[in-house]
Short mmCIF file of C-alpha atoms and ligand atoms in Angstrom, two decimals:
data_model
loop_
_atom_site.label_atom_id
_atom_site.label_comp_id
_atom_site.label_asym_id
_atom_site.label_seq_id
_atom_site.Cartn_x
_atom_site.Cartn_y
_atom_site.Cartn_z
CA MET A 1 -14.13 -45.10 92.65
CA ARG A 2 -14.38 -42.95 95.78
CA ILE A 3 -13.81 -39.44 94.45
CA GLY A 4 -13.19 -36.73 97.03
CA VAL A 5 -13.78 -33.03 96.38
CA LEU A 6 -12.54 -30.12 98.46
CA THR A 7 -12.46 -26.34 98.20
CA ALA A 8 -9.55 -24.56 99.89
CA GLY A 9 -8.46 -20.95 100.47
CA GLY A 10 -10.86 -18.03 100.10
CA ASP A 11 -14.32 -18.80 98.74
CA ALA A 12 -15.41 -17.52 95.33
CA PRO A 13 -18.72 -17.45 93.47
CA GLY A 14 -18.83 -20.45 91.12
CA LEU A 15 -17.32 -23.02 93.48
CA ASN A 16 -20.65 -24.83 93.83
CA ALA A 17 -21.02 -25.07 90.05
CA ALA A 18 -17.62 -26.82 89.88
CA ILE A 19 -18.41 -29.15 92.80
CA ARG A 20 -21.74 -29.97 91.16
CA ALA A 21 -20.07 -30.75 87.83
CA VAL A 22 -17.72 -33.27 89.44
CA GLY A 23 -20.45 -34.72 91.66
CA VAL A 24 -23.26 -35.09 89.12
CA MET A 25 -20.99 -36.64 86.47
CA ALA A 26 -19.35 -39.02 88.96
CA LEU A 27 -22.68 -40.19 90.40
CA ALA A 28 -24.08 -40.72 86.88
CA ASP A 29 -21.15 -43.04 86.15
CA GLY A 30 -21.72 -45.00 89.36
CA HIS A 31 -18.88 -43.59 91.46
CA GLU A 32 -19.04 -42.46 95.09
CA VAL A 33 -18.57 -38.77 95.75
CA ILE A 34 -17.04 -37.68 99.05
CA GLY A 35 -17.38 -34.05 100.09
CA VAL A 36 -14.38 -33.06 102.21
CA ALA A 37 -15.29 -30.30 104.68
CA ASN A 38 -13.27 -27.09 105.04
CA GLY A 39 -10.40 -27.62 102.63
CA TRP A 40 -7.19 -29.35 103.65
CA SER A 41 -8.16 -29.31 107.32
CA GLY A 42 -10.90 -31.80 106.42
CA LEU A 43 -8.20 -34.21 105.28
CA ALA A 44 -5.68 -33.45 108.03
CA ASN A 45 -8.46 -34.33 110.49
CA TYR A 46 -10.60 -36.46 108.24
CA ALA A 47 -14.05 -34.97 107.68
CA GLY A 48 -15.48 -36.51 104.52
CA ARG A 49 -19.13 -37.35 103.89
CA ASP A 50 -20.95 -39.08 101.07
CA LEU A 51 -22.68 -36.66 98.75
CA ILE A 52 -25.88 -37.67 96.96
CA ALA A 53 -27.78 -36.20 93.99
CA ALA A 54 -29.91 -34.03 96.29
CA ASP A 55 -26.76 -32.24 97.49
CA PHE A 56 -26.25 -30.81 94.00
CA ARG A 57 -29.80 -29.62 93.38
CA GLY A 58 -30.22 -25.86 93.12
CA VAL A 59 -26.58 -25.07 93.87
CA VAL A 60 -25.33 -23.93 90.44
CA GLY A 61 -26.32 -20.33 91.19
CA LEU A 62 -25.38 -20.32 94.88
CA GLY A 63 -22.34 -18.38 96.01
CA GLY A 64 -19.90 -19.70 98.63
CA THR A 65 -19.09 -23.40 98.81
CA LEU A 66 -21.37 -26.16 100.03
CA LEU A 67 -18.29 -27.95 101.35
CA GLY A 68 -17.01 -25.09 103.47
CA THR A 69 -13.47 -23.80 103.09
CA ALA A 70 -10.57 -22.69 105.26
CA ARG A 71 -7.15 -21.16 105.11
CA PHE A 72 -5.23 -23.94 106.81
CA ASP A 73 -1.48 -23.96 107.30
CA LEU A 74 -0.32 -27.47 106.44
CA ASP A 75 3.24 -26.48 107.32
CA HIS A 76 2.32 -25.56 110.87
CA PRO A 77 4.44 -27.41 113.46
CA ALA A 78 1.27 -29.25 114.54
CA GLY A 79 1.52 -30.94 111.17
CA GLY A 80 -0.81 -31.57 108.30
CA ARG A 81 0.77 -32.78 105.09
CA ASP A 82 1.48 -36.32 106.22
CA GLN A 83 -2.00 -36.66 107.68
CA VAL A 84 -3.45 -35.43 104.38
CA LEU A 85 -1.45 -38.04 102.45
CA GLU A 86 -2.63 -40.74 104.86
CA SER A 87 -6.28 -39.65 104.64
CA ILE A 88 -6.20 -39.73 100.86
CA SER A 89 -4.77 -43.23 100.75
CA GLU A 90 -7.12 -44.48 103.49
CA HIS A 91 -10.39 -42.89 102.34
CA LEU A 92 -10.21 -41.89 98.67
CA ASP A 93 -9.28 -43.23 95.22
CA ALA A 94 -8.98 -39.71 93.81
CA LEU A 95 -9.17 -36.11 95.00
CA VAL A 96 -10.31 -33.00 93.12
CA ALA A 97 -8.82 -29.95 94.86
CA ILE A 98 -10.43 -26.65 93.89
CA GLY A 99 -8.32 -23.63 94.78
CA GLY A 100 -5.72 -21.00 93.96
CA ASP A 101 -1.93 -21.17 93.88
CA GLY A 102 -1.59 -22.00 97.59
CA THR A 103 -3.99 -24.92 97.20
CA GLN A 104 -2.36 -26.11 93.99
CA ARG A 105 1.12 -25.98 95.55
CA ILE A 106 -0.17 -28.51 98.08
CA SER A 107 -1.89 -30.55 95.31
CA HIS A 108 1.45 -30.60 93.46
CA TRP A 109 3.33 -31.68 96.60
CA LEU A 110 0.82 -34.50 97.14
CA ALA A 111 0.88 -35.59 93.49
CA GLU A 112 4.69 -35.76 93.58
CA ARG A 113 4.29 -38.28 96.40
CA GLY A 114 1.93 -40.39 94.33
CA ALA A 115 -1.41 -39.07 95.59
CA PRO A 116 -4.17 -39.22 92.92
CA VAL A 117 -4.93 -35.48 92.85
CA VAL A 118 -6.40 -33.26 90.12
CA GLY A 119 -6.68 -29.48 90.58
CA VAL A 120 -9.32 -26.96 89.51
CA PRO A 121 -8.33 -23.27 89.07
CA LYS A 122 -10.03 -20.89 91.47
CA THR A 123 -9.01 -17.48 92.67
CA LEU A 124 -10.97 -14.31 92.75
CA ASP A 125 -7.65 -12.53 92.15
CA ASN A 126 -7.41 -14.24 88.70
CA ASP A 127 -3.64 -14.53 88.97
CA LEU A 128 -3.08 -18.27 88.63
CA LEU A 129 -0.28 -18.93 86.14
CA GLY A 130 -1.12 -20.50 82.79
CA THR A 131 -4.89 -20.00 82.71
CA ASP A 132 -7.12 -17.31 81.25
CA TYR A 133 -9.90 -18.22 83.68
CA CYS A 134 -10.16 -18.67 87.45
CA ILE A 135 -13.46 -19.39 89.20
CA GLY A 136 -14.95 -16.25 90.79
CA PHE A 137 -13.14 -13.53 88.87
CA ASP A 138 -15.96 -12.69 86.47
CA THR A 139 -18.39 -12.23 89.34
CA ALA A 140 -15.89 -10.06 91.23
CA ILE A 141 -15.30 -7.68 88.31
CA SER A 142 -19.05 -7.51 87.65
CA ILE A 143 -19.54 -6.38 91.24
CA VAL A 144 -16.71 -3.83 90.92
CA ALA A 145 -18.22 -2.49 87.67
CA GLU A 146 -21.68 -2.19 89.21
CA SER A 147 -20.21 -0.46 92.26
CA LEU A 148 -18.41 2.05 90.05
CA ASP A 149 -21.66 2.71 88.15
CA ARG A 150 -23.28 3.55 91.48
CA LEU A 151 -20.38 5.65 92.74
CA TYR A 152 -20.29 7.51 89.43
CA THR A 153 -23.70 9.15 89.97
CA THR A 154 -23.00 10.30 93.52
CA ALA A 155 -19.48 11.44 92.60
CA ASP A 156 -20.99 13.44 89.75
CA SER A 157 -23.65 15.05 91.98
CA HIS A 158 -21.12 16.11 94.62
CA HIS A 159 -18.14 16.81 92.33
CA ARG A 160 -16.00 14.49 94.41
CA VAL A 161 -13.04 12.18 94.03
CA MET A 162 -14.11 8.64 94.95
CA VAL A 163 -11.30 6.25 95.87
CA VAL A 164 -12.38 2.60 95.55
CA GLU A 165 -10.26 -0.20 97.02
CA THR A 166 -10.67 -3.63 95.42
CA MET A 167 -9.39 -7.09 96.33
CA GLY A 168 -6.23 -8.48 94.74
CA ARG A 169 -3.48 -9.79 96.94
CA THR A 170 -0.39 -9.43 94.77
CA THR A 171 -1.84 -8.54 91.38
CA GLY A 172 -4.26 -5.96 90.03
CA TRP A 173 -6.64 -7.99 87.83
CA VAL A 174 -9.78 -7.15 89.82
CA ALA A 175 -8.92 -3.44 89.94
CA ALA A 176 -7.84 -3.26 86.28
CA LEU A 177 -10.67 -5.15 84.59
CA GLY A 178 -13.34 -4.10 87.11
CA GLY A 179 -12.11 -0.53 86.63
CA LEU A 180 -12.09 -0.83 82.85
CA ALA A 181 -15.66 -2.18 82.86
CA GLY A 182 -16.81 0.51 85.30
CA GLY A 183 -15.14 3.46 83.54
CA ALA A 184 -12.50 4.25 86.19
CA ASP A 185 -10.64 7.53 85.73
CA LEU A 186 -7.44 6.10 87.22
CA ILE A 187 -6.42 2.57 88.21
CA VAL A 188 -3.54 1.93 90.61
CA ILE A 189 -2.20 -1.64 90.66
CA PRO A 190 0.97 -3.32 91.98
CA GLU A 191 2.24 -4.22 88.50
CA PHE A 192 2.63 -0.59 87.36
CA PRO A 193 3.33 1.54 90.44
CA LEU A 194 2.34 5.22 90.56
CA THR A 195 3.52 7.82 93.08
CA MET A 196 1.13 10.13 94.93
CA ASP A 197 2.49 12.95 92.75
CA ASP A 198 1.42 11.00 89.64
CA ILE A 199 -2.04 10.44 91.10
CA VAL A 200 -2.61 14.04 92.18
CA ALA A 201 -1.21 15.42 88.91
CA HIS A 202 -3.66 13.22 87.00
CA LEU A 203 -6.61 14.45 89.08
CA VAL A 204 -5.55 18.09 88.61
CA LYS A 205 -5.22 17.52 84.85
CA ARG A 206 -8.70 15.99 84.73
CA ARG A 207 -10.16 18.88 86.70
CA ASN A 208 -8.44 21.44 84.47
CA ALA A 209 -9.96 19.63 81.49
CA GLY A 210 -13.42 20.25 82.94
CA ASN A 211 -14.04 16.95 84.76
CA ALA A 212 -15.67 17.87 88.04
CA PHE A 213 -15.31 14.38 89.56
CA SER A 214 -13.03 11.36 89.31
CA ILE A 215 -13.13 7.71 90.27
CA VAL A 216 -9.79 6.22 91.35
CA VAL A 217 -9.59 2.42 91.71
CA VAL A 218 -6.79 1.08 93.92
CA ALA A 219 -5.89 -2.60 94.32
CA GLU A 220 -5.53 -3.56 97.98
CA GLY A 221 -2.07 -5.04 97.37
CA VAL A 222 -0.44 -1.82 96.08
CA ASN A 223 2.81 -1.20 97.91
CA LEU A 224 2.45 1.67 100.40
CA ALA A 225 6.13 2.59 100.07
CA THR A 226 5.72 3.37 96.35
CA LEU A 227 3.00 5.83 97.39
CA GLY A 228 5.33 7.52 99.85
CA GLY A 229 4.01 5.70 102.90
CA THR A 230 5.55 3.06 105.14
CA GLU A 231 4.94 -0.52 104.15
CA VAL A 232 3.24 -2.45 106.93
CA THR A 233 5.02 -5.62 107.94
CA ASP A 234 3.06 -6.54 111.04
CA LEU A 235 -0.19 -7.70 109.41
CA SER A 236 -3.05 -9.68 110.88
CA ALA A 237 -2.37 -13.34 110.34
CA ASP A 238 -5.03 -15.60 108.89
CA GLY A 239 -3.28 -18.86 108.14
CA VAL A 240 -1.69 -19.73 104.81
CA ARG A 241 0.27 -16.84 103.28
CA GLY A 242 -0.97 -15.11 106.44
CA VAL A 243 -1.75 -11.56 105.43
CA ARG A 244 -4.94 -9.57 105.37
CA LEU A 245 -3.96 -6.83 102.97
CA ALA A 246 -7.15 -4.87 103.49
CA THR A 247 -5.97 -4.06 107.02
CA ARG A 248 -3.22 -1.87 105.48
CA GLY A 249 -5.88 0.56 104.25
CA VAL A 250 -4.21 1.51 100.99
CA GLY A 251 -7.43 3.05 99.61
CA GLN A 252 -7.81 5.29 102.65
CA PHE A 253 -4.11 6.16 102.44
CA VAL A 254 -4.51 7.37 98.84
CA ALA A 255 -7.69 9.29 99.75
CA THR A 256 -5.99 11.00 102.71
CA LYS A 257 -3.03 12.08 100.58
CA ILE A 258 -5.33 13.50 97.87
CA ASP A 259 -7.23 15.34 100.60
CA GLU A 260 -3.97 16.71 102.07
CA HIS A 261 -3.05 18.11 98.66
CA GLY A 262 -6.14 20.30 98.91
CA GLY A 263 -8.74 21.31 96.33
CA PHE A 264 -10.55 17.98 96.19
CA GLU A 265 -13.38 16.58 98.25
CA VAL A 266 -12.57 12.89 98.66
CA ARG A 267 -14.46 9.80 99.84
CA THR A 268 -13.29 6.17 100.15
CA THR A 269 -15.13 2.90 99.52
CA VAL A 270 -13.55 -0.46 100.39
CA LEU A 271 -15.46 -3.12 98.44
CA GLY A 272 -13.97 -5.97 100.49
CA HIS A 273 -15.88 -9.23 100.74
CA LEU A 274 -18.84 -7.89 98.77
CA GLN A 275 -16.66 -8.90 95.80
CA ARG A 276 -16.73 -12.53 96.98
CA GLY A 277 -20.33 -12.91 98.13
CA GLY A 278 -23.60 -13.76 96.40
CA SER A 279 -24.51 -15.49 93.16
CA PRO A 280 -21.97 -16.20 90.43
CA THR A 281 -22.45 -14.66 86.98
CA ALA A 282 -23.57 -16.95 84.15
CA TYR A 283 -19.98 -16.84 82.82
CA ASP A 284 -18.61 -18.11 86.15
CA ARG A 285 -21.31 -20.81 86.35
CA ILE A 286 -20.53 -22.04 82.83
CA TRP A 287 -16.73 -22.04 83.09
CA ALA A 288 -16.73 -23.45 86.62
CA THR A 289 -18.90 -26.27 85.25
CA ARG A 290 -16.52 -26.78 82.32
CA VAL A 291 -13.34 -26.92 84.42
CA GLY A 292 -15.11 -29.11 87.02
CA ALA A 293 -16.21 -31.52 84.28
CA ALA A 294 -12.70 -31.54 82.79
CA ALA A 295 -11.25 -32.38 86.22
CA TYR A 296 -13.70 -35.28 86.52
CA HIS A 297 -12.63 -36.59 83.11
CA ALA A 298 -8.96 -36.30 84.17
CA VAL A 299 -9.76 -38.43 87.24
CA ILE A 300 -11.51 -41.07 85.15
CA GLU A 301 -8.62 -41.18 82.68
CA GLY A 302 -6.12 -41.48 85.56
CA ASP A 303 -4.45 -38.19 84.57
CA PHE A 304 -3.37 -37.31 88.12
CA GLY A 305 -1.03 -34.45 89.01
CA THR A 306 -2.83 -32.24 86.47
CA ILE A 307 -5.20 -29.27 86.33
CA PRO A 308 -7.56 -28.20 83.53
CA LEU A 309 -6.62 -24.67 82.42
CA VAL A 310 -8.51 -22.33 80.13
CA ARG A 311 -6.59 -21.08 77.10
CA GLY A 312 -8.74 -18.86 74.90
CA ALA A 313 -12.01 -20.75 74.46
CA THR A 314 -10.61 -24.22 75.12
CA ILE A 315 -9.54 -26.27 78.11
CA GLU A 316 -6.11 -27.87 78.27
CA LEU A 317 -4.97 -30.36 80.88
CA GLN A 318 -1.60 -29.23 82.25
CA PRO A 319 0.75 -30.45 85.00
CA LEU A 320 0.09 -28.87 88.42
CA SER A 321 3.65 -27.51 88.35
CA VAL A 322 2.46 -24.96 85.73
CA VAL A 323 0.28 -23.13 88.28
CA ALA A 324 1.94 -23.92 91.60
CA TYR A 325 4.76 -21.39 91.76
CA GLY A 326 4.21 -17.66 91.19
CA GLN A 327 1.43 -15.36 90.05
CA ARG A 328 0.34 -14.05 86.65
CA GLY A 329 0.36 -10.25 86.55
CA VAL A 330 -1.70 -7.85 84.45
CA PRO A 331 0.20 -7.42 81.16
CA ARG A 332 1.39 -3.98 80.03
CA GLU A 333 -0.89 -3.81 76.98
CA LEU A 334 -3.99 -4.44 79.08
CA TYR A 335 -3.04 -1.74 81.58
CA ASP A 336 -2.32 0.61 78.66
CA LEU A 337 -5.82 -0.09 77.32
CA CYS A 338 -7.28 0.85 80.73
CA ALA A 339 -5.10 3.97 80.78
CA ALA A 340 -6.37 5.07 77.36
CA PHE A 341 -9.63 5.97 79.15
CA PHE A 342 -8.13 7.79 82.15
O1 LIG B 401 -7.13 -14.49 97.61
C1 LIG B 401 -8.42 -14.03 97.42
C2 LIG B 401 -8.73 -12.89 98.36
O2 LIG B 401 -10.07 -12.52 98.17
C3 LIG B 401 -7.79 -11.69 98.23
O3 LIG B 401 -8.16 -10.84 97.18
C4 LIG B 401 -7.92 -11.07 99.59
O4 LIG B 401 -6.75 -10.36 99.93
C5 LIG B 401 -8.08 -12.24 100.50
O5 LIG B 401 -8.59 -13.30 99.72
C6 LIG B 401 -8.98 -11.99 101.67
O6 LIG B 401 -8.95 -13.12 102.48
P1 LIG B 401 -9.90 -13.35 103.74
O7 LIG B 401 -11.25 -13.71 103.20
O8 LIG B 401 -9.25 -14.47 104.45
O9 LIG B 401 -9.95 -12.06 104.49
#
């Protein structure tokens, strides 16, 4: 078989471990492995190359993706979807598409038209429906936790409020679990909106209780209107689902409002792409390998139109439709657990 692999959407630490799992297992069974460059654009304008064993050496701990990735709008008037279908039928016997909900919506569309596609769950935001694990999330929250550890000491020395903005497009997983691991004193996420009055009242209460500093974690996707600001509609476009939420500056907005209240010295840190760069954690390497291997087995069994999802400690093969439409938010009980430490 000629088995293609692509990574689409934003990169995430652990992608190479998943690519390696598919590639090493396929080569061992005598199949050809085709690395498709730069996500769906590498199928719309075919850019596949044969991968050999040497391509997978030393990559399990490397961040980024050895295939390259892109946010590519397949619904652009210049076209894309039909070319992708054609490329698959002309060049490949199967395709493993590693990506988040945008990627898997396309995988689902292709599979419905008979294309032999299997997905792999990846999004740093961790909000793919139906799975407890997405490639890259564990590394991201480890980076958030380490950053909070570092901000803690300087906040303590200067008796400051540190506002930390994390990634997370529509959900607050990175902020909530990174904040929980890093001992955040308040976490603001889209799922459970707070007003600026709530935020300031909490900081005043903490100060009155003798806490000279506070760390406030804010997810980049928090709605500015709920904070008393004006929601930005004219955002920088970057292709599929074309928004760059970080350009709205929600962390700085919160910091400015706390500052305007008076009585607090405030600083802002936007963690940005530091959360996506560098080596994956061991957990991301292991689970990326497991979901990559499961996707390979699905290909070999002819289970197309599916995606291996993590449920507890096991992997279940599910239809792509399970993940393709919507996002999984942080549940109330998890946010309440975070809030127990505010
Ligand atoms: O979807 C993953 C993500 O990292 C989001 O958390 C973030 O909003 C976005 O990608 C950033 O995208 P880009 O790398 O294109 O700026």
